PDB file of C-alpha atoms in Angstrom:
ATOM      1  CA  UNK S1410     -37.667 151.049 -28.570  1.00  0.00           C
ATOM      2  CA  UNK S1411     -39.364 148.655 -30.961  1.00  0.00           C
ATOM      3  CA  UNK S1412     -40.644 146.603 -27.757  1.00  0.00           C
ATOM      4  CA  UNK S1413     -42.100 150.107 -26.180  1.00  0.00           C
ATOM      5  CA  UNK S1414     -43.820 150.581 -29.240  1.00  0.00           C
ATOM      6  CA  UNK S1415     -45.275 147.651 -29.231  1.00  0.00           C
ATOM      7  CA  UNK S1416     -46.286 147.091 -26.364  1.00  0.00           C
ATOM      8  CA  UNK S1417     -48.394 150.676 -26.290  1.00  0.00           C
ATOM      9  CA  UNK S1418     -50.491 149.061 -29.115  1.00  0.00           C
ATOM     10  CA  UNK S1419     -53.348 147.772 -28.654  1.00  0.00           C
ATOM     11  CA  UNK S1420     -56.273 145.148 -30.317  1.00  0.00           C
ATOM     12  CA  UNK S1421     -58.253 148.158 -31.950  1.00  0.00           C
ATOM     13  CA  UNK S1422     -56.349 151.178 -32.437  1.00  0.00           C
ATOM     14  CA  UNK S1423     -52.798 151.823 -33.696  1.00  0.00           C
ATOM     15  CA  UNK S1424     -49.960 155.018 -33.782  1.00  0.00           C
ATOM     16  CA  UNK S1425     -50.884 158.012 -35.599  1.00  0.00           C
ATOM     17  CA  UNK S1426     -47.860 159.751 -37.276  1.00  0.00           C
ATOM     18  CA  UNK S1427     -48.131 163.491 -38.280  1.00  0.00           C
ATOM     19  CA  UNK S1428     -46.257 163.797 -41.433  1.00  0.00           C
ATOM     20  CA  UNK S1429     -45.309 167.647 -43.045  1.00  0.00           C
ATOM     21  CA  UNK S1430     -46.333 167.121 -46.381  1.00  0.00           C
ATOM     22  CA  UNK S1431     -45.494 170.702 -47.573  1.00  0.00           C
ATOM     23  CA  UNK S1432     -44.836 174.031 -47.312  1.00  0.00           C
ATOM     24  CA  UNK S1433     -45.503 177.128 -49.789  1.00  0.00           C
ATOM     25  CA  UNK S1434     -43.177 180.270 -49.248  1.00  0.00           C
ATOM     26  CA  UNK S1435     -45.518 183.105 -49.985  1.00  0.00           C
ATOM     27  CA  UNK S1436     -43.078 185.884 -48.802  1.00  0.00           C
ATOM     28  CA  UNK S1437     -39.109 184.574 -48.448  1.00  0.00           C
ATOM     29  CA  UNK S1438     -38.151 188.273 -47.518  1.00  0.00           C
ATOM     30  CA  UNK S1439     -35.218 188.535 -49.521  1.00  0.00           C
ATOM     31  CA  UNK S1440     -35.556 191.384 -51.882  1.00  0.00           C
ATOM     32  CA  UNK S1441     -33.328 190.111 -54.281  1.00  0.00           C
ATOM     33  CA  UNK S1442     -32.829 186.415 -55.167  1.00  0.00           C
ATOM     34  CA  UNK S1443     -34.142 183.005 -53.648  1.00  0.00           C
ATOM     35  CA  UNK S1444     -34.214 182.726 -49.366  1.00  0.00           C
ATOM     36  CA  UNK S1445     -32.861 180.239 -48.071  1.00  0.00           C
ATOM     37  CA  UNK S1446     -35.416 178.211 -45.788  1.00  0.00           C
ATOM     38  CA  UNK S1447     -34.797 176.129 -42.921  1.00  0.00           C
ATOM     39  CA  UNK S1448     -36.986 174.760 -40.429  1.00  0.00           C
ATOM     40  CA  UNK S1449     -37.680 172.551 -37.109  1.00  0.00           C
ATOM     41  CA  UNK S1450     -40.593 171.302 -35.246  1.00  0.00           C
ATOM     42  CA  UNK S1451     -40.827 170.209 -31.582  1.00  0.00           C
ATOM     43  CA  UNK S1452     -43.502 167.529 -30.286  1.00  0.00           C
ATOM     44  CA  UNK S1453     -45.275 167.991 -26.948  1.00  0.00           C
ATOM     45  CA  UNK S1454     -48.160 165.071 -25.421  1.00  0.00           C
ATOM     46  CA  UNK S1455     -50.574 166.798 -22.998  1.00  0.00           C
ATOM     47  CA  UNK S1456     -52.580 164.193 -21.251  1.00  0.00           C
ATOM     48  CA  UNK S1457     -56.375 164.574 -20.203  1.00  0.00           C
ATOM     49  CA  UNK S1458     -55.280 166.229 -17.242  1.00  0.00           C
ATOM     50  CA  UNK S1459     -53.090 168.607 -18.536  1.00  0.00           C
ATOM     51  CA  UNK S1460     -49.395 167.306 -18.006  1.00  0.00           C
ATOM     52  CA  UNK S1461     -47.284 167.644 -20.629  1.00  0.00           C
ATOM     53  CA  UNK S1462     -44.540 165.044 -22.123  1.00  0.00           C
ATOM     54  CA  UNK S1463     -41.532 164.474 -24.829  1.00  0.00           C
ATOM     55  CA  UNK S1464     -39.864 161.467 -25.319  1.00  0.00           C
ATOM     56  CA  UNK S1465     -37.963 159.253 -28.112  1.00  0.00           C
ATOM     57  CA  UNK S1466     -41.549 157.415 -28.464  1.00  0.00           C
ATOM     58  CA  UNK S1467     -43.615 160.467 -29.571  1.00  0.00           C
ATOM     59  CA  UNK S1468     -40.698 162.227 -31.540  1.00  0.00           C
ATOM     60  CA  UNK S1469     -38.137 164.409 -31.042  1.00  0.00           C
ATOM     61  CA  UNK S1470     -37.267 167.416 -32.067  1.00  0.00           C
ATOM     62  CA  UNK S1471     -36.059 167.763 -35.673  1.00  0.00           C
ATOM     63  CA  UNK S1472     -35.661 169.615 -38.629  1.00  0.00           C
ATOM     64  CA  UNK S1473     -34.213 170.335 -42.438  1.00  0.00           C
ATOM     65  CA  UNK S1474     -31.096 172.666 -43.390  1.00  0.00           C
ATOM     66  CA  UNK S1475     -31.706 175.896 -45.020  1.00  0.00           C
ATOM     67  CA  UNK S1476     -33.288 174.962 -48.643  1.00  0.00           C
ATOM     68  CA  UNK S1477     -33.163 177.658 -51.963  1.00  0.00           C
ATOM     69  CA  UNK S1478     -36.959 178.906 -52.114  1.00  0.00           C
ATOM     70  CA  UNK S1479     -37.915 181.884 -53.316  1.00  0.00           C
ATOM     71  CA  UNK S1480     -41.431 184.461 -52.834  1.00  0.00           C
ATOM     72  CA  UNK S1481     -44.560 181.939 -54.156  1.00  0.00           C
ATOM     73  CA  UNK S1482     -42.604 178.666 -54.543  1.00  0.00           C
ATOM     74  CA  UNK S1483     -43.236 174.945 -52.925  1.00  0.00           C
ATOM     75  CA  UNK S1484     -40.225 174.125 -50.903  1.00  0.00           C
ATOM     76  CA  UNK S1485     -39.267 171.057 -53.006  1.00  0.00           C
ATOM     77  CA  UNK S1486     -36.540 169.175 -50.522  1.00  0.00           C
ATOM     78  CA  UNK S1487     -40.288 167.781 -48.726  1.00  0.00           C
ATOM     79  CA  UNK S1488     -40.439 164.693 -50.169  1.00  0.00           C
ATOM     80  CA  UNK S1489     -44.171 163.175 -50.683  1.00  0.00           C
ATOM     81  CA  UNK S1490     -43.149 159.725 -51.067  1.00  0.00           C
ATOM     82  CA  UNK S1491     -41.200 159.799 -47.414  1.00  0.00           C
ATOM     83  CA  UNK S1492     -42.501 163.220 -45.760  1.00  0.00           C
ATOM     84  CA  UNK S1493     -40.737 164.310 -43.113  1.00  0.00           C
ATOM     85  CA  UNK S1494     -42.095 162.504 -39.244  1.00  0.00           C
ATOM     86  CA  UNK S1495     -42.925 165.085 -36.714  1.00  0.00           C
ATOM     87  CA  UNK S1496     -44.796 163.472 -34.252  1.00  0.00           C
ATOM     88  CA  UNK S1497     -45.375 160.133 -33.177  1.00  0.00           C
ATOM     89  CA  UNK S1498     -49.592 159.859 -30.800  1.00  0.00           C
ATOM     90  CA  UNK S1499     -49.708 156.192 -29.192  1.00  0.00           C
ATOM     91  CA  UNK S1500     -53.555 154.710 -28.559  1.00  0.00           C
ATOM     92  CA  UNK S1501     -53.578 156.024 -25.367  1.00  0.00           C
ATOM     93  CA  UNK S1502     -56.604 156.721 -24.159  1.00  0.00           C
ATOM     94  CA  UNK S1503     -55.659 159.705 -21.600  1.00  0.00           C
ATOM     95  CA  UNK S1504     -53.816 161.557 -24.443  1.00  0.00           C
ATOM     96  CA  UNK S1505     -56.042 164.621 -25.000  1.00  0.00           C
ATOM     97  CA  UNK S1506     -54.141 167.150 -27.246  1.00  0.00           C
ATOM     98  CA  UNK S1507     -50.763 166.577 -29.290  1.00  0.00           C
ATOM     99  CA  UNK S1508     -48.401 170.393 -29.035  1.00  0.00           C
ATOM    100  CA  UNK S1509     -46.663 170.859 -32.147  1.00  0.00           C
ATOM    101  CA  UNK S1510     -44.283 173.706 -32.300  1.00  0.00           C
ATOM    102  CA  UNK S1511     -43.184 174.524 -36.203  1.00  0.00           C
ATOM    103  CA  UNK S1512     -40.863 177.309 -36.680  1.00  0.00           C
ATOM    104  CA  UNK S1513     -39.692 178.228 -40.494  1.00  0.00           C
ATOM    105  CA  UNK S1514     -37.143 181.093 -41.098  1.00  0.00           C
ATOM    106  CA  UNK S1515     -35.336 182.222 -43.666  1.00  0.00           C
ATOM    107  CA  UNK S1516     -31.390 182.482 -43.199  1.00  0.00           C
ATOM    108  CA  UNK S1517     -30.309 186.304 -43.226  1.00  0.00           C
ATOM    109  CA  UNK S1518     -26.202 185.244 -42.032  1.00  0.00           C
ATOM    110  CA  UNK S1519     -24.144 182.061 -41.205  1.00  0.00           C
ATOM    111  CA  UNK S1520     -25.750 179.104 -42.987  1.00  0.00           C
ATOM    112  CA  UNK S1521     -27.495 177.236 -40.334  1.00  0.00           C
ATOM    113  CA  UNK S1522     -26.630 174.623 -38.698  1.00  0.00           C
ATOM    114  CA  UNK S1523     -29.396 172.192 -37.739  1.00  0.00           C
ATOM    115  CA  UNK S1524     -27.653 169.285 -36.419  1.00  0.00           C
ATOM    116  CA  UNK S1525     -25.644 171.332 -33.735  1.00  0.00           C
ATOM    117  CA  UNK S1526     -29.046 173.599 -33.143  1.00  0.00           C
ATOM    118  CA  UNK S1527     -31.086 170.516 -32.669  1.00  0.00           C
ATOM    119  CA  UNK S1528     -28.364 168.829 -30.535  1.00  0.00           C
ATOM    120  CA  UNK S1529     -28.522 172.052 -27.630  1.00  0.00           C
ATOM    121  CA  UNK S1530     -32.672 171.472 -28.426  1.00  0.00           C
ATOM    122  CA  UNK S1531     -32.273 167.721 -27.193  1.00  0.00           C
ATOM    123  CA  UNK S1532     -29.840 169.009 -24.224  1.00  0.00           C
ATOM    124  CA  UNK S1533     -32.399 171.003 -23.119  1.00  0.00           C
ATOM    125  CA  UNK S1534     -35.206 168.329 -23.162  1.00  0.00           C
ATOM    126  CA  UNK S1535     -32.616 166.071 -21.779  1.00  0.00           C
ATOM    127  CA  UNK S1536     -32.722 168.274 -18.427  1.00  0.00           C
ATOM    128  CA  UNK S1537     -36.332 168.339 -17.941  1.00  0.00           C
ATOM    129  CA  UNK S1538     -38.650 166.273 -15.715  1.00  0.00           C
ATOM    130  CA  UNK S1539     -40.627 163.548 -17.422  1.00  0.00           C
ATOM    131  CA  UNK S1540     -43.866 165.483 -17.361  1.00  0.00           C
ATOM    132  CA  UNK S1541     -44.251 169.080 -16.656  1.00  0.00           C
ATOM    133  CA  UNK S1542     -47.092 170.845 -15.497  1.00  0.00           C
ATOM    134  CA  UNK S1543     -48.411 172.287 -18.901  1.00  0.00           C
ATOM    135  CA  UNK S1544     -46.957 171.883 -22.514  1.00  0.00           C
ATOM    136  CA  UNK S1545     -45.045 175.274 -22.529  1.00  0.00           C
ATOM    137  CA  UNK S1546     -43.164 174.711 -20.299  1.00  0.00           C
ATOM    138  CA  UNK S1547     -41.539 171.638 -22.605  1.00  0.00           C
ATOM    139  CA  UNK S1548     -41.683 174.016 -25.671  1.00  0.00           C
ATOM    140  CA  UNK S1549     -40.080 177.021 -24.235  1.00  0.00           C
ATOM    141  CA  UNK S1550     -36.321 175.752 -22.684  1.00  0.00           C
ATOM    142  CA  UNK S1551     -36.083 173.520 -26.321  1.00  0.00           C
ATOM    143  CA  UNK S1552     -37.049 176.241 -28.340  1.00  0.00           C
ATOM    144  CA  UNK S1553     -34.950 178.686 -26.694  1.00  0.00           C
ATOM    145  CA  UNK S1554     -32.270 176.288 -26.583  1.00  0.00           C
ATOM    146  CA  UNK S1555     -32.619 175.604 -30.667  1.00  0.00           C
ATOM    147  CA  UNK S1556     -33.116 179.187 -31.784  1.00  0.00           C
ATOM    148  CA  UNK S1557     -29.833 180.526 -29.626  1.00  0.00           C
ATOM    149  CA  UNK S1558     -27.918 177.948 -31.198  1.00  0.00           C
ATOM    150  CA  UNK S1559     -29.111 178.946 -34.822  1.00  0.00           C
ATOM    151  CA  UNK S1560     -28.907 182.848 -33.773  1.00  0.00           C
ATOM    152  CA  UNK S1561     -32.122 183.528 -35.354  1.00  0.00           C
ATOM    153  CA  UNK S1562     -32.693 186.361 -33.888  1.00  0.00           C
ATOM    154  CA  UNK S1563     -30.499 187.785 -37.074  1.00  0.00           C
ATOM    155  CA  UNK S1564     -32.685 185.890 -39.197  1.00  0.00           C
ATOM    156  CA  UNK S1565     -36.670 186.227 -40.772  1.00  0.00           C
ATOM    157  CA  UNK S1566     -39.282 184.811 -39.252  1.00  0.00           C
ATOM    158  CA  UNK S1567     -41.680 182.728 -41.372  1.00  0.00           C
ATOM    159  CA  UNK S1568     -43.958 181.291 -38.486  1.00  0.00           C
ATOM    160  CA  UNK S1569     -42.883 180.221 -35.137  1.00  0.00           C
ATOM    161  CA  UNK S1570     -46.216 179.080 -33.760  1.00  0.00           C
ATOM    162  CA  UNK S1571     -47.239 175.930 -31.509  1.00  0.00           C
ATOM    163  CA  UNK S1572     -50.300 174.164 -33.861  1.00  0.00           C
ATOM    164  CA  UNK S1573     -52.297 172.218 -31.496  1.00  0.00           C
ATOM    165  CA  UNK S1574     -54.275 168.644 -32.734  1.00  0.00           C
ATOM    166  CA  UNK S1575     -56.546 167.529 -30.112  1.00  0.00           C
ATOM    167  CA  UNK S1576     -58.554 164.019 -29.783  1.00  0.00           C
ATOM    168  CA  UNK S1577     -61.815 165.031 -30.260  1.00  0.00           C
ATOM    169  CA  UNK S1578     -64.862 162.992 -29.497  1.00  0.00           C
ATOM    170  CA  UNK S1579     -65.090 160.985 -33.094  1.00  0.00           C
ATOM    171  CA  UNK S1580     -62.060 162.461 -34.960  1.00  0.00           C
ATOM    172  CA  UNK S1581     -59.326 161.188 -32.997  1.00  0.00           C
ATOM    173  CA  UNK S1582     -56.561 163.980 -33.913  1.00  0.00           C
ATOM    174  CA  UNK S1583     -57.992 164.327 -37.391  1.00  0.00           C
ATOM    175  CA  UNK S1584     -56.896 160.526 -38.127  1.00  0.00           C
ATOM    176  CA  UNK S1585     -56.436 160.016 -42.220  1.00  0.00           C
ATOM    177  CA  UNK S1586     -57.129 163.873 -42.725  1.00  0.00           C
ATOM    178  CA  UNK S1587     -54.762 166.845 -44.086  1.00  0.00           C
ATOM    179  CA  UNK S1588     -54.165 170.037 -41.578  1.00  0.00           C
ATOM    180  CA  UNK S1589     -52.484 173.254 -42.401  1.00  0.00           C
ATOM    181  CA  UNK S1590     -51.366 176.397 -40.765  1.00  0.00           C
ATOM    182  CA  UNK S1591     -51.394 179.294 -42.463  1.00  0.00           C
ATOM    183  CA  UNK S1592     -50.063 182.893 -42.340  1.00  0.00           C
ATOM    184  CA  UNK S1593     -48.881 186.009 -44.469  1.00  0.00           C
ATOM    185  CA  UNK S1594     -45.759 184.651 -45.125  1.00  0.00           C
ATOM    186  CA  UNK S1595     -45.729 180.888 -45.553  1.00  0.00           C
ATOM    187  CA  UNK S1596     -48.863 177.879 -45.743  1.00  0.00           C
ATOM    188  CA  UNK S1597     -47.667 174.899 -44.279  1.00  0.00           C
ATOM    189  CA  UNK S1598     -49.595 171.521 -44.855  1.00  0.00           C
ATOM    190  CA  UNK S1599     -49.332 168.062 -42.537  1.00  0.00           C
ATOM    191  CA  UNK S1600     -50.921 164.695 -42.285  1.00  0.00           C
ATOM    192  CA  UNK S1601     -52.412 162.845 -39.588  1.00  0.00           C
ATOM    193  CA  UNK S1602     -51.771 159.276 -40.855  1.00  0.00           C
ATOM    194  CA  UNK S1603     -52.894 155.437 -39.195  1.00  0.00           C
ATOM    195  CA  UNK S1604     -50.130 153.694 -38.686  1.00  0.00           C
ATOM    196  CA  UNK S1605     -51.989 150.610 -39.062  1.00  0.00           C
ATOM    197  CA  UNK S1606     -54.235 151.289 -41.471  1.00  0.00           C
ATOM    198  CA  UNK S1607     -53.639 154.474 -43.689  1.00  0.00           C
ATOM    199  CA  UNK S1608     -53.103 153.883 -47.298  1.00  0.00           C
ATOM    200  CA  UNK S1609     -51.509 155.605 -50.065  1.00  0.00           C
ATOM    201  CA  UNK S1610     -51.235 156.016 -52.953  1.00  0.00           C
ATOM    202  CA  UNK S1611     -48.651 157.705 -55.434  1.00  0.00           C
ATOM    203  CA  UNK S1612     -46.932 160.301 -55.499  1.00  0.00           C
ATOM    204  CA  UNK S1613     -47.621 161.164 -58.874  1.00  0.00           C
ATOM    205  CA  UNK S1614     -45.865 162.721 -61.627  1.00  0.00           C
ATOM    206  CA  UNK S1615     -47.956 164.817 -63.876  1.00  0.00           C
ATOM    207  CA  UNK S1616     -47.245 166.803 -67.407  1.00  0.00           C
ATOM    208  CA  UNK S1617     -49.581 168.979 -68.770  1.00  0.00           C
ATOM    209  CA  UNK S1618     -52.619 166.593 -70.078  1.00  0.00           C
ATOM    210  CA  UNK S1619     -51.605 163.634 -68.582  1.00  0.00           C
ATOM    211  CA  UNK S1620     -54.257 161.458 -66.529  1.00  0.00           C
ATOM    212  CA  UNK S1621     -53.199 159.047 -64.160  1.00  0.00           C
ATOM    213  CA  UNK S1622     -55.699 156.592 -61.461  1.00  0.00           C
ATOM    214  CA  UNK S1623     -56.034 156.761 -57.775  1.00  0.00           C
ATOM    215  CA  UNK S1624     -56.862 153.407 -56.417  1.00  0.00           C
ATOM    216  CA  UNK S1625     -56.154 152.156 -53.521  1.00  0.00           C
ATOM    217  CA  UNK S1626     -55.094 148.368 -52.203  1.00  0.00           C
ATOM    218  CA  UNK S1627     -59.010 148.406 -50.273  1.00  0.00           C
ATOM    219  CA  UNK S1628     -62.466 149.135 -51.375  1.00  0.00           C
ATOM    220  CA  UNK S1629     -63.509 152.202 -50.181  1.00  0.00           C
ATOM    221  CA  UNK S1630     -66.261 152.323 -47.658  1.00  0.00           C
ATOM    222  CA  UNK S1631     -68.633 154.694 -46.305  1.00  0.00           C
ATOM    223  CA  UNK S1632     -67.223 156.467 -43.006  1.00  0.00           C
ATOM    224  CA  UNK S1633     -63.562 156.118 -44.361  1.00  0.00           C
ATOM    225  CA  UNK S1634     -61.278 159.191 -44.630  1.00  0.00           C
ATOM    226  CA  UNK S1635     -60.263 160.201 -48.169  1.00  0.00           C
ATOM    227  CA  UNK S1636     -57.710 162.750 -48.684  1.00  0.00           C
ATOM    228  CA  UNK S1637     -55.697 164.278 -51.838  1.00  0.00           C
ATOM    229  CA  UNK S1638     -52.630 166.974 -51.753  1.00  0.00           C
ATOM    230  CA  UNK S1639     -51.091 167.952 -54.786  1.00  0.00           C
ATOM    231  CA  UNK S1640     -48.218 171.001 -55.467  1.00  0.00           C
ATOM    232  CA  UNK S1641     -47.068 172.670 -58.515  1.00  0.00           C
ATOM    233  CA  UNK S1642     -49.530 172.683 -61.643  1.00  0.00           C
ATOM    234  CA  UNK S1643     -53.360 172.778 -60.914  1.00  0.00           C
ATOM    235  CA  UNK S1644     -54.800 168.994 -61.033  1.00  0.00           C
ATOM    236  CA  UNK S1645     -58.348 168.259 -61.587  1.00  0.00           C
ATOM    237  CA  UNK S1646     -59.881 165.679 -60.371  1.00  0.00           C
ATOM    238  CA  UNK S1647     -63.336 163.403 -61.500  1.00  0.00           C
ATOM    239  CA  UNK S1648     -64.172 163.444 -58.004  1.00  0.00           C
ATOM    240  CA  UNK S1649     -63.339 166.209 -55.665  1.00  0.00           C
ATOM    241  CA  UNK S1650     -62.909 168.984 -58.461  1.00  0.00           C
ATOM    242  CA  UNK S1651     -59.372 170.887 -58.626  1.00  0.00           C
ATOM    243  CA  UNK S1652     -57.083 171.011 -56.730  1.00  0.00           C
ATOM    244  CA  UNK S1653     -54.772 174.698 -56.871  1.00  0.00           C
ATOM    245  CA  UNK S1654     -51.836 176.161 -55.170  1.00  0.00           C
ATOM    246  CA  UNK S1655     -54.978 178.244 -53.306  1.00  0.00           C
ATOM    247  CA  UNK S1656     -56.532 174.886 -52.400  1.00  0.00           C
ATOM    248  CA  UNK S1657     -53.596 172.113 -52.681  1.00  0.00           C
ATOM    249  CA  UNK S1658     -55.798 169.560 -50.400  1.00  0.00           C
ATOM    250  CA  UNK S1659     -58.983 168.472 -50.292  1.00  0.00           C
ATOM    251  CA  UNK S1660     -60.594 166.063 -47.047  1.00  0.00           C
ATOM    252  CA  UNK S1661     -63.725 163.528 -47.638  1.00  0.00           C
ATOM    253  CA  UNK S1662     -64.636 161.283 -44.919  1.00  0.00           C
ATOM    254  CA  UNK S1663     -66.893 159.175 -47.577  1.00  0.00           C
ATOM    255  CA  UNK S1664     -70.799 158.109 -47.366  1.00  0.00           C
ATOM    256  CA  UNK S1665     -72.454 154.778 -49.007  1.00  0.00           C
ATOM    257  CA  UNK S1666     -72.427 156.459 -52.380  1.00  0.00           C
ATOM    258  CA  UNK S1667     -69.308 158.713 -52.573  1.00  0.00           C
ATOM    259  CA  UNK S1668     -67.869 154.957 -51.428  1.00  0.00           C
ATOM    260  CA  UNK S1669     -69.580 153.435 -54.392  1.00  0.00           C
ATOM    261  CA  UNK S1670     -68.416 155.666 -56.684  1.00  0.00           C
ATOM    262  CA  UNK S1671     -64.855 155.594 -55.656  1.00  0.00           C
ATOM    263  CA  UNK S1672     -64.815 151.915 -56.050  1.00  0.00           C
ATOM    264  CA  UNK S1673     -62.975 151.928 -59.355  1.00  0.00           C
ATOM    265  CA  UNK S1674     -60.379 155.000 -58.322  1.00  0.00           C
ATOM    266  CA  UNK S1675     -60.663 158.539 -59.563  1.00  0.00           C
ATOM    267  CA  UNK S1676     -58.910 160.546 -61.874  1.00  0.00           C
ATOM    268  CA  UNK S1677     -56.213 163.014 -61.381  1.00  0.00           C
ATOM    269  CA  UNK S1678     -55.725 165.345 -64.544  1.00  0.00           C
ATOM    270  CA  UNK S1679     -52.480 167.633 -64.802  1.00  0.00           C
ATOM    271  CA  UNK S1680     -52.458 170.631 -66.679  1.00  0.00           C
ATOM    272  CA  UNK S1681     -48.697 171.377 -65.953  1.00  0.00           C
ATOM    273  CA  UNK S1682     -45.717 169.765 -64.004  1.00  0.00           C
ATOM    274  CA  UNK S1683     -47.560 169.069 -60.721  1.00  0.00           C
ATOM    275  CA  UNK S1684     -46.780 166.087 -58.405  1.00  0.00           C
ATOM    276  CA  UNK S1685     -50.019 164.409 -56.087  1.00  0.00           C
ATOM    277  CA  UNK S1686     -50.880 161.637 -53.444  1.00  0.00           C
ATOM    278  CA  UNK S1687     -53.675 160.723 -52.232  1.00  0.00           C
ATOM    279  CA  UNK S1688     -54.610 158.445 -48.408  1.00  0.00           C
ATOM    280  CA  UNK S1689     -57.367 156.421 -47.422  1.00  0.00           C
ATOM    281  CA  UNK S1690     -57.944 155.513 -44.020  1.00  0.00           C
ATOM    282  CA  UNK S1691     -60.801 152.425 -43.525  1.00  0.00           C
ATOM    283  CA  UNK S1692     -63.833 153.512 -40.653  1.00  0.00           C
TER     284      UNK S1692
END
């Protein structure tokens, strides 16, 4: 597999992961205690003419066990040093559009069981043909597959929703940048990172009036991708003002002076138990 991967690279442009960084539970549904919250995600390609594919090379699908979160809490088992891998886009020049189906529900019976849901998930991809006709037709049999396994039809739905990322003429699938997908029950954040070139830095761990640096291991330079996500505590920051369970993200895809006056780092500022990390991607 490590040969495949390879070998799809190429002199100028590298993979692009999509990473869930996070996930707020507005509404958990339970009207007494914490929910517990489990989710999965499958990955579709779609090429420029419309086929659709799923294969070990651009992820499979996967999830996390049901987690305690209640109504208005971060679901803390996402880690921000290793977030979770969704989806895997190869610099492939006839990939249009990347199909990401998320689903997040909160466990009403049995405890879950991923492992054995996600198994009949890969069973059912297993019996498909390489490339189908459009990307439904890859997301329906898994999903089905997945949620008859977890019987969640006796469980609440959080979102169950494909969230589509498509090449566009400069962006290339948001490269660098921080998505999210939100609804009335749950706001769920991702990152589109360079493989090759993305860098990060933190996570962070900030009290209430502690300041701590971003810098990263390049100079920043005008046309590069700055980004910032931070959950718990509101953190202000010197450059990009502050950042709020409302607003836990902020994008910047930098010109000559923001670069210039990023070239010492900014400051994060914590006013509570909050943790951050921030991503630069080079133009």
């Amino acid at each position: 597999m490590r040969g495949q991967l390879l070998a799809q690279q190429d002199d100028d442009q590298g993979h692009l992961g999509v990473y869930l960084l996070g996930a707020y539970v507005i509404d958990d549904t339970d009207l007494w205690g914490d929910g517990e919250i489990y989710w999965w995600s499958i990955p579709v390609l779609v090429d420029k003419a419309g086929k659709a594919s799923c294969s070990p090379l651009s992820g499979l699908p996967t999830g996390m066990p049901p987690h305690k979160v209640g109504s208005l809490e971060w679901m803390t088992n996402l880690s921000l040093s290793d977030p979770p891998l969704i989806a895997v886009l190869p610099p492939d020049e006839d990939l249009a559009a990347c199909v990401l189906r998320l689903a997040i529900y909160d466990d009403d019976r049995e405890p879950a069981d991923l492992p054995m849901a996600l198994g009949a998930g890969l069973e059912a991809l297993a019996g498909l043909p390489r490339e189908l006709p459009a990307p439904e037709q890859v997301v329906a049999p898994v999903r089905d597959a997945i949620f008859a396994a977890l019987k969640a039809g006796d469980d609440d739905i959080l979102i169950d929703a494909n969230i589509t990322l498509r090449r566009g003429q400069t962006t290339r699938f948001g490269a660098g940048l921080i998505g999210s997908e939100i609804n009335a029950m749950v706001r769920v954040y991702y990152l589109v990172r360079d493989e090759r070139r993305t860098e990060q830095a933190g996570p962070f761990q900030l009290l209430r009036g502690q300041v701590e640096t971003v810098r990263f291991a390049s100079k920043p330079k005008a046309g590069g991708r700055l980004s910032v996500f931070a959950r718990g505590a509101e953190v202000n920051t010197t450059a990009f003002g502050t950042l709020s369970t409302d607003q836990p993200f902020v994008n910047r895809v930098l010109d000559a002076a923001q670069a210039s006056a990023l070239a010492d780092g900014f400051n994060l500022n914590g006013t509570g138990p909050a943790k951050a990390v921030a991503f630069y991607t080079p133009p």
